[in-house]
Coordinates of C-alpha atoms in Angstrom, one line a residue:
M22 CA 4.9 37.1 -3.3
N23 CA 7.7 34.4 -2.9
D24 CA 9.7 32.9 -5.7
I25 CA 8.0 29.6 -5.7
S26 CA 4.6 31.4 -6.3
K27 CA 6.1 33.3 -9.2
K28 CA 7.6 30.2 -10.6
I29 CA 4.1 28.5 -10.4
I30 CA 2.2 31.4 -12.1
K31 CA 5.0 31.4 -15.0
L32 CA 4.5 27.7 -15.4
T33 CA 0.9 28.2 -15.2
D34 CA 1.0 30.9 -18.0
Q35 CA 3.1 28.5 -20.2
I36 CA 0.6 25.6 -20.0
I37 CA -2.2 28.1 -20.9
E38 CA -0.1 29.2 -24.0
T39 CA 1.1 25.5 -24.8
K40 CA -0.6 22.8 -22.7
Q41 CA 2.8 21.5 -22.3
I42 CA 4.9 20.9 -19.1
S43 CA 8.4 19.2 -18.9
Q44 CA 9.2 16.2 -16.6
K45 CA 11.6 18.6 -14.8
Q46 CA 8.9 21.2 -14.2
A47 CA 6.4 18.5 -13.2
D48 CA 9.1 17.3 -10.5
F49 CA 9.4 20.8 -9.3
L50 CA 5.6 20.6 -8.5
T51 CA 6.2 17.5 -6.3
K52 CA 8.8 19.3 -4.1
I53 CA 6.3 22.2 -3.1
S54 CA 5.9 22.6 0.7
N55 CA 2.4 22.4 2.4
R56 CA 3.1 26.1 3.2
D57 CA 3.3 26.8 -0.7
S58 CA 0.6 24.4 -1.9
Y59 CA -2.0 27.0 -2.0
A60 CA -0.1 28.7 -4.9
L61 CA -0.2 25.3 -6.5
F62 CA -3.9 25.2 -5.8
F63 CA -4.4 28.5 -7.5
G64 CA -2.4 27.5 -10.7
A65 CA -4.4 24.4 -11.0
T66 CA -7.8 26.3 -10.6
R67 CA -6.5 29.0 -13.3
L68 CA -5.8 26.1 -15.9
R69 CA -9.3 24.3 -14.9
N70 CA -11.2 27.3 -15.3
Y71 CA -9.2 28.1 -18.6
F72 CA -9.6 24.7 -20.3
R73 CA -12.7 23.2 -18.8
K74 CA -16.5 23.9 -18.4
P75 CA -17.7 25.6 -15.2
E76 CA -20.2 22.8 -14.4
P77 CA -18.8 19.8 -12.4
S78 CA -19.0 16.4 -14.2
L79 CA -20.8 13.5 -12.0
C80 CA -20.7 9.9 -12.6
A81 CA -22.4 6.9 -11.1
I82 CA -21.7 3.3 -11.3
V83 CA -23.7 -0.1 -11.0
N84 CA -21.8 -2.9 -9.8
A85 CA -23.2 -5.6 -12.5
K86 CA -21.0 -8.6 -11.6
S87 CA -19.1 -8.8 -8.2
G88 CA -16.2 -10.8 -7.0
N89 CA -14.5 -14.2 -7.8
C90 CA -12.1 -12.4 -10.0
S91 CA -9.0 -14.3 -11.3
E92 CA -6.6 -11.3 -10.9
D93 CA -4.5 -10.5 -7.9
C94 CA -4.5 -6.8 -7.8
K95 CA -3.3 -6.4 -4.4
Y96 CA -5.8 -3.6 -3.7
C97 CA -9.0 -5.1 -4.8
A98 CA -11.8 -6.6 -2.3
Q99 CA -13.0 -8.8 -5.4
S100 CA -10.2 -10.9 -6.0
A101 CA -10.6 -14.5 -5.7
H102 CA -6.8 -14.6 -4.2
Y103 CA -7.9 -13.0 -0.9
K104 CA -10.3 -13.3 1.9
T105 CA -12.2 -10.3 2.2
G106 CA -16.0 -11.1 2.7
V107 CA -17.1 -9.2 -0.4
T108 CA -20.5 -10.1 -1.7
C109 CA -20.2 -12.2 -4.9
F110 CA -22.9 -12.4 -7.5
S111 CA -22.8 -13.2 -11.3
F112 CA -24.2 -10.8 -14.0
I113 CA -27.3 -9.1 -12.8
G114 CA -28.9 -8.7 -16.4
K115 CA -30.6 -6.0 -17.9
E116 CA -33.7 -5.2 -15.6
K117 CA -31.5 -4.4 -12.6
I118 CA -29.4 -2.4 -14.6
L119 CA -32.3 -0.4 -16.0
E120 CA -33.4 0.0 -12.3
S121 CA -30.0 1.5 -11.6
V122 CA -30.7 4.1 -14.2
K123 CA -33.3 5.5 -12.5
K124 CA -31.3 5.8 -9.3
A125 CA -28.6 7.6 -11.2
E126 CA -30.9 10.0 -12.5
S127 CA -32.4 10.6 -8.8
I128 CA -28.8 11.7 -7.5
K129 CA -28.4 14.0 -10.4
A130 CA -25.4 11.9 -12.1
Q131 CA -24.7 12.7 -15.8
R132 CA -23.7 9.2 -16.7
L133 CA -23.9 5.6 -15.5
G134 CA -21.1 3.1 -15.6
I135 CA -21.9 -0.8 -16.0
V136 CA -19.1 -2.5 -13.9
T137 CA -18.2 -6.3 -13.9
S138 CA -15.3 -7.9 -12.0
G139 CA -12.8 -10.0 -13.8
E140 CA -9.9 -9.7 -16.2
G141 CA -12.3 -9.2 -19.0
I142 CA -15.8 -10.5 -20.2
L143 CA -15.5 -14.1 -21.9
D144 CA -18.9 -15.0 -21.6
K145 CA -20.9 -14.0 -25.0
K146 CA -24.0 -14.0 -22.9
E147 CA -22.7 -11.3 -20.7
I148 CA -21.9 -9.0 -23.9
E149 CA -25.3 -9.5 -25.4
G150 CA -26.9 -8.7 -22.1
I151 CA -24.8 -5.6 -21.8
K152 CA -25.6 -4.7 -25.4
D153 CA -29.4 -5.1 -24.6
A154 CA -29.4 -2.9 -21.7
L155 CA -27.4 -0.2 -23.5
I156 CA -30.2 -0.4 -26.1
D157 CA -32.9 0.1 -23.5
M158 CA -30.9 2.8 -21.7
K159 CA -30.9 4.8 -24.9
K160 CA -34.6 4.8 -25.1
I161 CA -35.6 5.6 -21.6
S162 CA -32.7 8.0 -20.4
S163 CA -30.5 10.9 -21.6
L164 CA -27.7 9.5 -19.2
E165 CA -24.4 8.9 -20.8
R166 CA -23.8 5.2 -21.1
C167 CA -20.5 4.0 -19.9
A168 CA -18.9 0.6 -19.0
S169 CA -16.0 -0.7 -17.3
L170 CA -15.5 -4.4 -18.3
G171 CA -12.0 -5.2 -17.9
I172 CA -9.6 -6.1 -20.9
M173 CA -11.3 -5.9 -24.0
S174 CA -10.7 -6.5 -27.8
F175 CA -11.6 -4.0 -30.3
E176 CA -14.0 -6.3 -31.9
Y177 CA -16.4 -6.5 -28.6
L178 CA -15.9 -2.9 -28.1
L179 CA -17.0 -1.8 -31.3
E180 CA -20.0 -4.1 -30.9
L181 CA -20.9 -2.4 -27.6
K182 CA -20.3 1.1 -29.5
N183 CA -23.0 0.2 -31.9
A184 CA -25.2 -0.9 -29.2
G185 CA -25.1 2.6 -27.7
L186 CA -22.0 2.4 -25.6
E187 CA -20.5 6.1 -25.3
R188 CA -17.6 5.8 -22.7
F189 CA -15.4 3.0 -21.8
H190 CA -13.4 3.1 -18.4
H191 CA -10.2 1.2 -17.9
N192 CA -7.7 2.3 -15.5
L193 CA -4.0 1.7 -16.0
E194 CA -4.3 1.7 -12.0
T195 CA -0.6 2.9 -11.6
S196 CA 2.9 3.3 -13.4
K197 CA 4.5 0.7 -15.4
S198 CA 7.5 0.6 -13.4
F199 CA 5.3 -0.1 -10.3
F200 CA 2.6 -2.3 -11.8
P201 CA 4.5 -5.6 -11.2
K202 CA 4.4 -4.9 -7.3
I203 CA 0.6 -4.4 -7.6
C204 CA -0.4 -7.1 -10.1
T205 CA 1.2 -10.5 -11.4
T206 CA -1.7 -12.1 -13.5
H207 CA -1.8 -9.8 -16.3
S208 CA 0.4 -7.6 -18.1
Y209 CA 0.5 -3.7 -18.1
E210 CA 0.6 -4.0 -21.8
A211 CA -2.7 -5.8 -21.8
R212 CA -4.3 -2.6 -20.1
L213 CA -2.6 0.0 -22.6
N214 CA -3.8 -2.4 -25.4
T215 CA -7.4 -2.1 -24.0
I216 CA -7.3 1.6 -23.8
K217 CA -6.0 1.9 -27.4
N218 CA -8.5 -0.8 -28.5
A219 CA -11.4 1.6 -27.0
K220 CA -9.9 4.8 -28.8
K221 CA -9.8 2.9 -32.0
A222 CA -13.5 2.3 -31.7
G223 CA -14.4 5.7 -31.3
L224 CA -15.3 5.8 -27.5
F225 CA -14.7 8.6 -25.1
V226 CA -11.8 7.0 -22.9
C227 CA -11.7 7.2 -19.1
S228 CA -8.6 6.0 -17.6
G229 CA -6.6 6.8 -14.2
G230 CA -5.3 5.2 -11.3
I231 CA -5.0 4.6 -7.5
F232 CA -2.7 6.7 -5.5
G233 CA -1.4 5.6 -2.2
L234 CA -0.3 2.0 -3.3
G235 CA 3.2 2.5 -2.0
E236 CA 4.3 4.4 -5.1
D237 CA 6.7 7.4 -5.0
F238 CA 6.0 10.7 -6.5
S239 CA 8.2 10.0 -9.5
Q240 CA 5.9 7.0 -10.4
R241 CA 2.7 9.1 -9.8
L242 CA 4.4 11.5 -12.5
E243 CA 4.9 8.5 -14.8
L244 CA 1.3 7.5 -14.7
A245 CA 0.2 11.0 -15.4
F246 CA 2.4 11.2 -18.3
E247 CA 1.6 7.9 -19.7
L248 CA -1.8 9.1 -19.8
K249 CA -1.1 12.4 -21.5
N250 CA 0.8 10.3 -24.3
L251 CA -2.5 8.0 -24.5
D252 CA -4.6 11.2 -25.0
V253 CA -7.5 9.7 -23.0
D254 CA -10.3 12.1 -22.3
S255 CA -11.0 11.4 -18.6
I256 CA -8.8 10.6 -15.7
P257 CA -10.5 9.0 -12.6
L258 CA -8.4 9.8 -9.5
N259 CA -8.9 7.1 -6.7
F260 CA -7.1 7.0 -3.4
L261 CA -6.4 4.0 -1.8
C262 CA -9.1 2.8 0.9
A263 CA -7.3 -0.1 2.4
I264 CA -9.3 -3.3 2.4
K265 CA -9.0 -5.6 5.1
G266 CA -8.0 -9.0 3.7
T267 CA -6.1 -7.7 0.9
P268 CA -2.3 -7.3 0.6
L269 CA -2.6 -3.5 1.2
E270 CA -4.8 -3.5 4.3
G271 CA -1.9 -2.1 6.4
Q272 CA -0.9 0.7 3.9
K273 CA -0.8 4.0 5.5
P274 CA -3.6 6.4 4.2
L275 CA -2.6 9.3 2.4
K276 CA -3.2 12.8 4.1
P277 CA -5.5 15.5 2.5
L278 CA -3.1 17.9 1.4
E279 CA -0.9 15.2 -0.3
I280 CA -4.1 14.0 -2.0
L281 CA -4.7 17.9 -3.0
K282 CA -1.4 18.2 -4.3
I283 CA -1.8 14.9 -6.5
I284 CA -4.9 16.3 -8.1
S285 CA -3.3 19.8 -8.7
I286 CA -0.4 18.3 -10.4
C287 CA -2.5 16.1 -12.6
R288 CA -4.3 19.3 -13.8
F289 CA -0.9 20.5 -14.6
I290 CA 0.1 17.7 -16.8
L291 CA -3.5 17.2 -18.3
P292 CA -4.8 20.5 -18.4
D293 CA -7.6 20.0 -20.8
K294 CA -8.8 16.7 -19.5
E295 CA -11.6 15.7 -17.2
L296 CA -10.3 15.1 -13.6
K297 CA -12.8 13.1 -11.7
V298 CA -12.3 12.5 -7.9
C299 CA -13.5 9.0 -6.9
A300 CA -12.7 6.6 -4.3
G301 CA -11.0 7.9 -0.9
R302 CA -13.0 11.4 -1.4
Q303 CA -15.3 11.1 1.5
S304 CA -13.2 8.9 3.6
L305 CA -9.8 10.5 3.3
L306 CA -10.0 14.2 2.4
G307 CA -12.5 15.1 5.6
T308 CA -13.1 18.7 6.1
L309 CA -10.9 19.5 3.0
E310 CA -13.2 17.5 0.6
A311 CA -14.7 20.6 -1.0
M312 CA -11.2 21.7 -1.8
I313 CA -10.9 19.1 -4.7
Y314 CA -12.6 21.9 -6.7
Y315 CA -10.0 24.4 -5.9
A316 CA -7.2 21.8 -6.4
G317 CA -8.1 21.7 -10.2
A318 CA -10.6 18.9 -10.1
D319 CA -13.8 19.3 -12.3
G320 CA -15.6 15.9 -11.6
M321 CA -16.5 13.3 -8.9
M322 CA -18.4 10.0 -8.5
V323 CA -21.4 10.1 -6.7
G324 CA -23.4 7.3 -5.0
D325 CA -22.1 4.0 -4.0
Y326 CA -19.0 2.4 -5.1
L327 CA -18.2 -1.1 -6.1
T328 CA -17.6 -2.9 -2.6
I329 CA -17.9 0.6 -0.4
K330 CA -20.5 2.7 0.5
G331 CA -20.7 6.0 -1.0
G332 CA -21.3 9.3 0.7
D333 CA -24.4 11.2 1.4
V334 CA -25.7 12.4 -2.2
L335 CA -27.7 15.2 -0.6
K336 CA -24.4 16.4 1.0
D337 CA -22.7 16.4 -2.3
N338 CA -25.1 18.3 -3.9
K339 CA -25.4 20.9 -1.4
M340 CA -21.3 21.1 -1.4
L341 CA -21.6 21.8 -5.2
E342 CA -24.3 24.4 -4.5
D343 CA -22.2 26.0 -1.8
L344 CA -19.4 26.1 -4.1
G345 CA -21.4 27.9 -6.7
L346 CA -21.1 25.0 -9.2
I347 CA -24.8 24.0 -9.5

């Protein structure tokens, strides 16, 4: 056993005891070579097995309003600032959301997220439509009810919680220091405030980011420690799938081992939190896709994404079965 492996074992033991890791220790993990990365994965797996439930967490979403977004997030196909050819439509209404409940159940998801494009919901009718859908979802299904609706006030979030919302998703997307290079039409503080509002409303809060936007590893750590300080419950880990027509269409994709290292380092920093691998799982990891569960993840998104077709759900379930997770 080499010195790197010994240091990782010692650090893993420390985190099991204290749940804490220093910035310096996290920075050490970013410098681990590909050759030594499997010691990192083993440590992340130990942490996941110690702090988390054995069964994987599976999420599905429904695109409830698409495109025509006023924001200029440089990775996003739905921004009105770019010509991406994305399909645009207004709020789909309760009935179509309820149809998505049946689909989510059929692919063995445990929860369904209602997702709308835009900075946030300004139309009171849309809020009422989502509330109606949540009320009926609770009547017909045991699926957990989640929503991703952009920047939201505490008052609206409390209304949604009272209607049956259990989880609220709102990504920080990247670190505070890198955010101005990704979005200029709203502030990082507005995102932070939305997360705080959701926690204040008593909701289970999902917040993560997108990796591969051009940020460096120190900025990835900055994001992970921000999420730790906010004490969010679940962290969606997305990896950029460059969309033609966006400013990041030429961004070089992350390599599989780098993606797995990011997952593992997030597990070291956020040992007791739900880590879900979402966008980029199928398209970027290739033959190493199943390794997400040996790199510390304990969940993934299944089914279709917002503007990108998802993978084969039967293949996903077979992967979990082969891994002994279902």
